[in-house]
Short mmCIF file of C-alpha atoms in Angstrom, two decimals:
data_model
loop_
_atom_site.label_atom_id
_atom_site.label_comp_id
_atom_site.label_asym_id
_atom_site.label_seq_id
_atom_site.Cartn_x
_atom_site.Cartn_y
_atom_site.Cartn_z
CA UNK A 30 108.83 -4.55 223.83
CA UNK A 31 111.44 -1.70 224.13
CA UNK A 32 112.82 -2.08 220.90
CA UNK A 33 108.68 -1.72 219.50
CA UNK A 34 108.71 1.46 221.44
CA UNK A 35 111.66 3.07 220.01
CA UNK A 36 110.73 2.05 216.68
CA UNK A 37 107.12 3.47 216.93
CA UNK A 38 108.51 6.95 218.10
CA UNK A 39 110.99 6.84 215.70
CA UNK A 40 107.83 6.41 212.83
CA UNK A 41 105.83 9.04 214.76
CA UNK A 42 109.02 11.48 214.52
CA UNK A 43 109.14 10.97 211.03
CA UNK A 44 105.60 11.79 210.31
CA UNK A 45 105.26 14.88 212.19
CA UNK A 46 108.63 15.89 210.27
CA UNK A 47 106.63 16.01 207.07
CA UNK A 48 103.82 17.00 207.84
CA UNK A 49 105.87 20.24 208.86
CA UNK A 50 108.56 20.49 206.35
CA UNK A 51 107.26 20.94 202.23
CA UNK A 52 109.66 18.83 199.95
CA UNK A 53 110.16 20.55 196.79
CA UNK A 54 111.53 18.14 193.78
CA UNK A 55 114.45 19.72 191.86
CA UNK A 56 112.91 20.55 187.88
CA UNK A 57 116.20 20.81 185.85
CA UNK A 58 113.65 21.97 183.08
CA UNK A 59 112.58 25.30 185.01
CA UNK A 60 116.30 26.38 186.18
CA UNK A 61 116.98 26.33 182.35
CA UNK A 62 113.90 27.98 181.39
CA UNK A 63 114.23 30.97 183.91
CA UNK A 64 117.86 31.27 182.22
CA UNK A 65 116.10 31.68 178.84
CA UNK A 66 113.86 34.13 179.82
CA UNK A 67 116.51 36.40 181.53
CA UNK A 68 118.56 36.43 178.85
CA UNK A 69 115.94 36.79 176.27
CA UNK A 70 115.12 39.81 178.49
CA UNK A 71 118.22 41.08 177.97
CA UNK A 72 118.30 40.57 174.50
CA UNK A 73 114.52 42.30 173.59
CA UNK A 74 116.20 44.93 175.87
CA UNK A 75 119.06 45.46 173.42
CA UNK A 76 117.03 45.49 170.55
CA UNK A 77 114.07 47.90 171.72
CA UNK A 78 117.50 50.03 172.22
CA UNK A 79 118.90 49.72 168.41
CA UNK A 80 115.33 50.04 166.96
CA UNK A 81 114.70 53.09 169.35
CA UNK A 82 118.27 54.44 167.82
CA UNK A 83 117.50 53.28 163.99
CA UNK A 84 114.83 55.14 164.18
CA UNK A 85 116.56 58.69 165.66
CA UNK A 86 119.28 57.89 163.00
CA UNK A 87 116.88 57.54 160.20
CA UNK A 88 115.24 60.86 161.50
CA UNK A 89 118.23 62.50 161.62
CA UNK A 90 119.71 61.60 158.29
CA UNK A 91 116.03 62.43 156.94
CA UNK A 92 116.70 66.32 158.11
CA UNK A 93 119.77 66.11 157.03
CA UNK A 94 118.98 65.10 153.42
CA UNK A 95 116.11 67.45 153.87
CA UNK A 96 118.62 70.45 154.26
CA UNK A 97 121.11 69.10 151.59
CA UNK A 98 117.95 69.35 149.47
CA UNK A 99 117.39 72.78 150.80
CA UNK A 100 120.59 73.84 150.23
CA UNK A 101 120.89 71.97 146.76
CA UNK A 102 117.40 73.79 145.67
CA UNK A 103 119.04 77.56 147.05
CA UNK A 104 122.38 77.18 144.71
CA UNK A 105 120.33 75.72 142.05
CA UNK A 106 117.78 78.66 141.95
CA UNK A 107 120.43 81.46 142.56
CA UNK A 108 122.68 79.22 139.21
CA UNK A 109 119.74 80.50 137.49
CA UNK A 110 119.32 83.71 138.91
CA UNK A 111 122.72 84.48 137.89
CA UNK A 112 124.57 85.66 134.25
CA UNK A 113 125.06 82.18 132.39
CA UNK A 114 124.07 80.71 129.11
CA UNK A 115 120.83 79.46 129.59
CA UNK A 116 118.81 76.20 128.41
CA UNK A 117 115.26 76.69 127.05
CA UNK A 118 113.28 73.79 125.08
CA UNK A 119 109.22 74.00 124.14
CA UNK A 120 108.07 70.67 126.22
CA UNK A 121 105.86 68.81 123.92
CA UNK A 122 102.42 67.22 125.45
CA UNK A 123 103.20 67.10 128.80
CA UNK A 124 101.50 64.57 130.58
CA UNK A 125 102.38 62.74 134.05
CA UNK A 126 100.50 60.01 134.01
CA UNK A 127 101.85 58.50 130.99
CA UNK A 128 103.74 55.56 130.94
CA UNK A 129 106.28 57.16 128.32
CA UNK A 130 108.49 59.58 130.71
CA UNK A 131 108.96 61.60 127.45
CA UNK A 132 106.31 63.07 128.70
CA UNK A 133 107.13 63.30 132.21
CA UNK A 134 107.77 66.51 133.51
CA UNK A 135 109.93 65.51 136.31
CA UNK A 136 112.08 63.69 134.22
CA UNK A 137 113.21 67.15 132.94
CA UNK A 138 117.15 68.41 134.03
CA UNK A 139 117.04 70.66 137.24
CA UNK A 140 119.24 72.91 135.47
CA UNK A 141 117.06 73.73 132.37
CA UNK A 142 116.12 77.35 133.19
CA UNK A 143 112.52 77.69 131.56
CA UNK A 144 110.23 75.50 129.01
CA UNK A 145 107.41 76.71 126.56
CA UNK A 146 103.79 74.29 127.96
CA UNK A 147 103.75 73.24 123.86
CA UNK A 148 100.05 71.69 123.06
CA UNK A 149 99.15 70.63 126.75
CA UNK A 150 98.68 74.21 128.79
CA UNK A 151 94.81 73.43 129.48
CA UNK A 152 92.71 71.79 131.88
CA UNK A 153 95.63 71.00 133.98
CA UNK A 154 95.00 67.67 136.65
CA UNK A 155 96.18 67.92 139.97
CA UNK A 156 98.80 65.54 139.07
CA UNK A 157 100.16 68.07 136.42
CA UNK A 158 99.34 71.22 139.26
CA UNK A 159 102.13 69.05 141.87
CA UNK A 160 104.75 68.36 138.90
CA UNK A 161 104.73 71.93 137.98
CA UNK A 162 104.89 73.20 141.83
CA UNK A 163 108.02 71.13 142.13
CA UNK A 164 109.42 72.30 139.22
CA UNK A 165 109.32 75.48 139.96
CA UNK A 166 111.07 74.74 143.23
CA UNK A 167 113.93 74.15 140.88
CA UNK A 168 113.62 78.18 139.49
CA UNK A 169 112.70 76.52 136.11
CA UNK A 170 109.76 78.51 134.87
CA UNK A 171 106.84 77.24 132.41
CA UNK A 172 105.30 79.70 130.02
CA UNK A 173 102.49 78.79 127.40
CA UNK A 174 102.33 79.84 123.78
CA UNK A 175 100.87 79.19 120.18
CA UNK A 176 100.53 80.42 117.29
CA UNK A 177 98.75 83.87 116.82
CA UNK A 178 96.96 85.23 113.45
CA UNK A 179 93.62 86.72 114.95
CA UNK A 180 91.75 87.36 117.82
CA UNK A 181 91.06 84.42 119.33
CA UNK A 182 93.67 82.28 118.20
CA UNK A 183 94.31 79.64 120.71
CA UNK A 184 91.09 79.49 122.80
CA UNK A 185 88.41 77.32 121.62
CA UNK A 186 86.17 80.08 121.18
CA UNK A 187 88.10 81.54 118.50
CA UNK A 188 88.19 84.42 116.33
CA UNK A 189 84.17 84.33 115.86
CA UNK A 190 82.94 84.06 119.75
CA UNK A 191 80.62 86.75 120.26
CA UNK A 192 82.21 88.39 123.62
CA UNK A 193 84.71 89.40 121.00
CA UNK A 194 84.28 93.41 120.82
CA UNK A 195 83.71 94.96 117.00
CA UNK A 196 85.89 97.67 118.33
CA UNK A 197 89.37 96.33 117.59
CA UNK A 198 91.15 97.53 120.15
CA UNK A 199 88.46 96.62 122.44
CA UNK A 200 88.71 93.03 121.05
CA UNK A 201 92.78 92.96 121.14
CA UNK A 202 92.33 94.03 125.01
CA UNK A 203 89.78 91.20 125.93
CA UNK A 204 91.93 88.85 123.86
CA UNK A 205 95.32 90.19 126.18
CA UNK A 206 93.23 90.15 129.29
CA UNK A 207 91.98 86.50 128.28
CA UNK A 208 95.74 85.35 127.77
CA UNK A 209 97.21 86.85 130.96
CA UNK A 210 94.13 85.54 132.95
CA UNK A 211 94.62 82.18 131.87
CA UNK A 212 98.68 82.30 132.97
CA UNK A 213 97.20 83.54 136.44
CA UNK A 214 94.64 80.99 136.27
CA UNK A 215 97.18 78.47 136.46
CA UNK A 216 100.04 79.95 137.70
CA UNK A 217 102.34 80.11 134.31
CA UNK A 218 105.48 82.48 134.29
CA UNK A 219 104.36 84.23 131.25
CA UNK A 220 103.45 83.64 127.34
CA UNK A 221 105.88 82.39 124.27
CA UNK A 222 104.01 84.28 121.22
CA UNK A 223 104.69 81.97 118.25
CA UNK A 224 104.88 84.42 115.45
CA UNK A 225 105.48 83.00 112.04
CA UNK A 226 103.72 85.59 109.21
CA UNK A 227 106.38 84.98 107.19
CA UNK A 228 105.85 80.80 107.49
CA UNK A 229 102.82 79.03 105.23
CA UNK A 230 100.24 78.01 106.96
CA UNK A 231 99.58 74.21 106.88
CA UNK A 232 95.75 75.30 106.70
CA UNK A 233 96.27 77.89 103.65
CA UNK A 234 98.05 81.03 103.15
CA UNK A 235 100.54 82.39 105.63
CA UNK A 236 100.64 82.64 109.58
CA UNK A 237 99.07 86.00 109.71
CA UNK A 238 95.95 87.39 110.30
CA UNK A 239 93.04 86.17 107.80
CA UNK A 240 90.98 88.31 105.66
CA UNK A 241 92.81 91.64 105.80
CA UNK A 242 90.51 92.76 102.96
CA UNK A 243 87.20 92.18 104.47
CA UNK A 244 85.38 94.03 107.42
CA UNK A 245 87.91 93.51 110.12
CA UNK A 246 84.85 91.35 112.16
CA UNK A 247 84.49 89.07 109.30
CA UNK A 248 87.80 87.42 110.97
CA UNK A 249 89.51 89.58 113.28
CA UNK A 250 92.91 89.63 112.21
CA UNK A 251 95.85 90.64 114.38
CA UNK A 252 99.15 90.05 112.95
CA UNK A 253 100.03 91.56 109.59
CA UNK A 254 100.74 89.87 106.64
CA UNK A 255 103.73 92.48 105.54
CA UNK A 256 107.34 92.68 106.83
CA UNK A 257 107.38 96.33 107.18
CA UNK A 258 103.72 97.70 107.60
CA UNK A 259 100.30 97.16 108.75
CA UNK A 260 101.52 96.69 112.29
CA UNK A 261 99.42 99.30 114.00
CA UNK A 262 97.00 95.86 115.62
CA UNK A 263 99.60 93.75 116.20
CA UNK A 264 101.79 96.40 118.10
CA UNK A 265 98.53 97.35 120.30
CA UNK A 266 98.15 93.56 121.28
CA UNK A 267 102.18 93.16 122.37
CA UNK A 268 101.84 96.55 124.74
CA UNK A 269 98.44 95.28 125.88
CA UNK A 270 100.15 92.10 126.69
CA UNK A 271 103.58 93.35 128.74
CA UNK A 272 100.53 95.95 130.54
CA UNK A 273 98.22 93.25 131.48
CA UNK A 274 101.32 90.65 132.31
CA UNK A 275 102.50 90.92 135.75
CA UNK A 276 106.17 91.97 137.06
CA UNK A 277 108.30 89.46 136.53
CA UNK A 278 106.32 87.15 134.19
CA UNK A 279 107.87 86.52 130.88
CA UNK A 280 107.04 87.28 127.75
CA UNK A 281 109.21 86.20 124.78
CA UNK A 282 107.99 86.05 120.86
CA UNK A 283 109.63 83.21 118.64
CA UNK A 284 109.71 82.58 115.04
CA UNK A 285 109.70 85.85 112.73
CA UNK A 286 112.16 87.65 114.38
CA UNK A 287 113.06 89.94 111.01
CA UNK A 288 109.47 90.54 111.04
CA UNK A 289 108.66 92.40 114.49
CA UNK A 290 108.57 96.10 114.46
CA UNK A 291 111.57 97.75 115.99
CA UNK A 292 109.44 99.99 117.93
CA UNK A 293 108.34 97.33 120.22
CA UNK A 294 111.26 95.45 120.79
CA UNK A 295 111.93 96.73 124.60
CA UNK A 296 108.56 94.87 125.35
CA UNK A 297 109.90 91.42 125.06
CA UNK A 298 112.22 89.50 127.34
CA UNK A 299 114.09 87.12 124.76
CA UNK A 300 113.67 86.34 120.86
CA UNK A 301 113.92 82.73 120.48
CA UNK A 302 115.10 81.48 117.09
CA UNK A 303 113.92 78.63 115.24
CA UNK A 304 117.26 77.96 113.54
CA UNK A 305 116.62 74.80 113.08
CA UNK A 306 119.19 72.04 111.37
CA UNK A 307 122.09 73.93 112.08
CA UNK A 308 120.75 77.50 111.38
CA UNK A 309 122.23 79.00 114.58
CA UNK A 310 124.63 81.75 112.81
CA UNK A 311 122.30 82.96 110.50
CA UNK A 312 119.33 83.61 112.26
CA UNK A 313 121.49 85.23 115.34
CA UNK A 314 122.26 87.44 112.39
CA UNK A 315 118.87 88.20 111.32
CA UNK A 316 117.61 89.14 115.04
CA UNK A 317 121.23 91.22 114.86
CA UNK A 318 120.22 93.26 111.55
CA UNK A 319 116.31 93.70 113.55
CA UNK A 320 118.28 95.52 116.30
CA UNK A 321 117.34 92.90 118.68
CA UNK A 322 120.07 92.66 121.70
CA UNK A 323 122.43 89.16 121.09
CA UNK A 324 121.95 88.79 125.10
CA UNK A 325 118.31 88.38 124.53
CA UNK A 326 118.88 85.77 121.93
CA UNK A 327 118.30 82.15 122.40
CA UNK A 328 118.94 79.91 119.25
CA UNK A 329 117.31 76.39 119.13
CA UNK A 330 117.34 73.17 117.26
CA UNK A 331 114.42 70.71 116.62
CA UNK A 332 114.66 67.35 118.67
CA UNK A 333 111.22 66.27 116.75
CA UNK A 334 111.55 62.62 115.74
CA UNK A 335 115.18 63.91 114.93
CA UNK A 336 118.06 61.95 116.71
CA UNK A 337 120.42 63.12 114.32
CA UNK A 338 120.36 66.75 115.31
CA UNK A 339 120.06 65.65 119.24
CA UNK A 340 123.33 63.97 118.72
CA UNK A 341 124.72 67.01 117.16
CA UNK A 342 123.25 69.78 119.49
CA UNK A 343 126.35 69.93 121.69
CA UNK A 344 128.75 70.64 118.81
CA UNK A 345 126.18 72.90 117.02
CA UNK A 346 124.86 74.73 119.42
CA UNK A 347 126.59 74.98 122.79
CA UNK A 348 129.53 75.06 121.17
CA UNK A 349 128.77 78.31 119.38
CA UNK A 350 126.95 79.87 122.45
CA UNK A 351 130.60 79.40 124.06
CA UNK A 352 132.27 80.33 121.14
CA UNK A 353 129.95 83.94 120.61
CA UNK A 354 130.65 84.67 124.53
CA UNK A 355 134.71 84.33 123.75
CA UNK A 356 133.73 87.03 121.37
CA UNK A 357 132.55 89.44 123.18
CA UNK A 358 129.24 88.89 121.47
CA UNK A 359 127.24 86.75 124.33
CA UNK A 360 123.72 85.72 123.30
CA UNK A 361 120.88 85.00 125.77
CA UNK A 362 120.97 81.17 125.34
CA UNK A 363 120.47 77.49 123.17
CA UNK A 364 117.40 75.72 123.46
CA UNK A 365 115.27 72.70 121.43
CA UNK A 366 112.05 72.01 119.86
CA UNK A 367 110.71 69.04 121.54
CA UNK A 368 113.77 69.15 124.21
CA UNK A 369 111.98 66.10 126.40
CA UNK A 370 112.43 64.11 123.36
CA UNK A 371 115.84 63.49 124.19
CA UNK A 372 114.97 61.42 126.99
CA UNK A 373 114.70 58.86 124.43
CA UNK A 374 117.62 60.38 121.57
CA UNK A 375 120.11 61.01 124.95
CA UNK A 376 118.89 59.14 126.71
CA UNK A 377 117.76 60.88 129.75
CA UNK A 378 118.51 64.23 128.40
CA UNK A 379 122.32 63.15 127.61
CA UNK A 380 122.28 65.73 125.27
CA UNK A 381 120.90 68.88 127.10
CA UNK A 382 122.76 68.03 130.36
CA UNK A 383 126.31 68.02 127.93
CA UNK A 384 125.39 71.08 126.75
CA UNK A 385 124.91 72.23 129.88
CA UNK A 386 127.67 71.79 131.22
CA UNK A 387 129.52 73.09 128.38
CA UNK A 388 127.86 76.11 128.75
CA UNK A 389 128.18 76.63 132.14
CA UNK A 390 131.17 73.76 133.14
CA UNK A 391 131.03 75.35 136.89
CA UNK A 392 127.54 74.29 137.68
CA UNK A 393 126.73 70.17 138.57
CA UNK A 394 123.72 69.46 137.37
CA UNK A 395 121.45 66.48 139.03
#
């Protein structure tokens, strides 16, 4: 009966034990868990940390190629602010939304120092408003031109529209007004005059003003037909035009350089040559015998649908700029009809960027 008892309080001891004590079973599968998480911690930890640093980095390097840029953009514009021989070319048909990056304005060498807008200066998109802002962050410069005969040539409106005055120098100052309004308009940095009297006309008769012999409204006509005389209109319009342009906008004349008055030469900034093929020495010599100033010269070549004379453009043309300034004899500059089409003849402007650097072997060009 003892041994009952003792076994009976020893149950009842038991009992109370656990009902007082809570028994927690070991889970191998939490203690490695919680080891996972902690160090998982650790690692999102570390990363949060490089991302949080990537990013600063790529911020920093971002100002810093921001400034480069800067800096880049400051030499380049003061390269061109400075003497050197300089790079002109009439871009053809501009358009940046093309698929051909002929065409593509950006595409153009940082280092070219100023382009003539040739059959696209109109109407401009905003697409071709951003590509010109950030070209002229580069210090190149744009200017538009055509070819002039009469008042009115160039604008849709033409020689006939009635706001035309019958008074011609009234009618040679709206025509001015209407040229240097439309450089404002759009923000150009001044006007190439194309004159060619002494070239035929692919419409009849020469590129000069029409109907000379009829009553001057019959067809208002503005550049003379003669080397030497009738120049009384067309001398008007180029005084008109360096009046009504503002400080510091160009205005150049190409084509007829033997042509143009010596009286009116101080109102242009350079005489670009079409000395095409190879001409370069003999028309520098015709602007020469004008009276026109060999640092105001700029001789070009014709890049349209002409590999050929791309190829050759270093040799004929930078070559003698370099040669002329060894002389004594420094003219303004080379340039190229059609210059973007050597982004397909170079390619990428292979040729302009050579010549270039011939030119001015100091300056890197991007």
């Amino acid at each position: 009966m003892k041994d009952i008892k003792i076994v009976v309080s020893l149950f009842a001891s038991l009992l109370l034990l656990g009902s007082c004590t809570n028994i927690r079973t070991l889970d191998f599968d939490d203690v490695a868990q919680e080891a996972l998480l902690q160090r998982d911690k650790k690692k999102w930890a570390e990363e949060a940390e490089a991302l949080k640093k990537n990013k600063e980095d790529s911020a920093r390097i971002a100002d810093e190629n921001k400034k480069l840029y800067e800096t880049y953009l400051d030499d380049l514009r003061a390269y061109k602010k400075g003497d050197h021989l300089m790079m002109f070319g009439w871009f053809a048909y501009w358009n940046p939304t093309s698929p051909d990056n002929t065409f593509n304005l950006d595409k153009l060498p940082d280092s070219v120092d100023f382009v003539s807008n040739w059959g696209g200066w109109s109407n401009l998109s905003s697409a071709h408003l951003e590509q010109l802002s950030r070209m002229k962050e580069k210090g190149t410069r744009m200017t538009i031109g055509w070819i002039i005969e009469n008042v009115g040539s160039g604008f849709h409106k033409g020689m006939l529209h009635p706001e035309w005055s019958e008074d011609p120098y009234k009618a040679i100052e709206q025509y001015a007004k209407a040229i240097c309004d439309t450089i404002a308009k759009y923000d150009y940095d001044g006007f190439d005059l194309d004159y060619e009297p002494q070239f035929a006309s692919p419409w009849g008769g020469m590129h000069c003003g029409k109907n000379w012999e009829k009553e001057w409204t019959h067809s208002r006509p503005l550049i003379s037909c003669q080397r030497d005389s009738n120049k009384e209109y067309e001398n008007y319009f180029f005084k008109k035009m360096r009046e009504y342009l503002p400080k510091g906008k160009l205005f150049n004349i190409n084509g007829s350089l033997g042509w143009i008055d010596p009286s009116v030469l101080h109102l242009f900034d350079y005489f670009i040559a079409q000395s095409y093929h190879g001409a370069a020495s003999s028309w520098y010599q015709i602007a020469i015998d004008r009276g026109i100033d060999p640092k105001k010269i700029i001789v070009t070549e014709t890049f349209q649908t002409n590999k050929p004379n791309a190829d050759k453009f270093v040799d004929r043309y930078a070559k003698y700029a370099t040669a002329r300034e060894k002389l004594g004899a420094k003219i303004g500059g080379i340039g190229a009809f059609h210059i973007n089409e050597d982004y397909l003849h170079g390619p990428n402007y292979k040729n302009v960027r050579e010549a270039i650097q011939v030119m001015n072997p100091a300056f890197t060009d991007n």
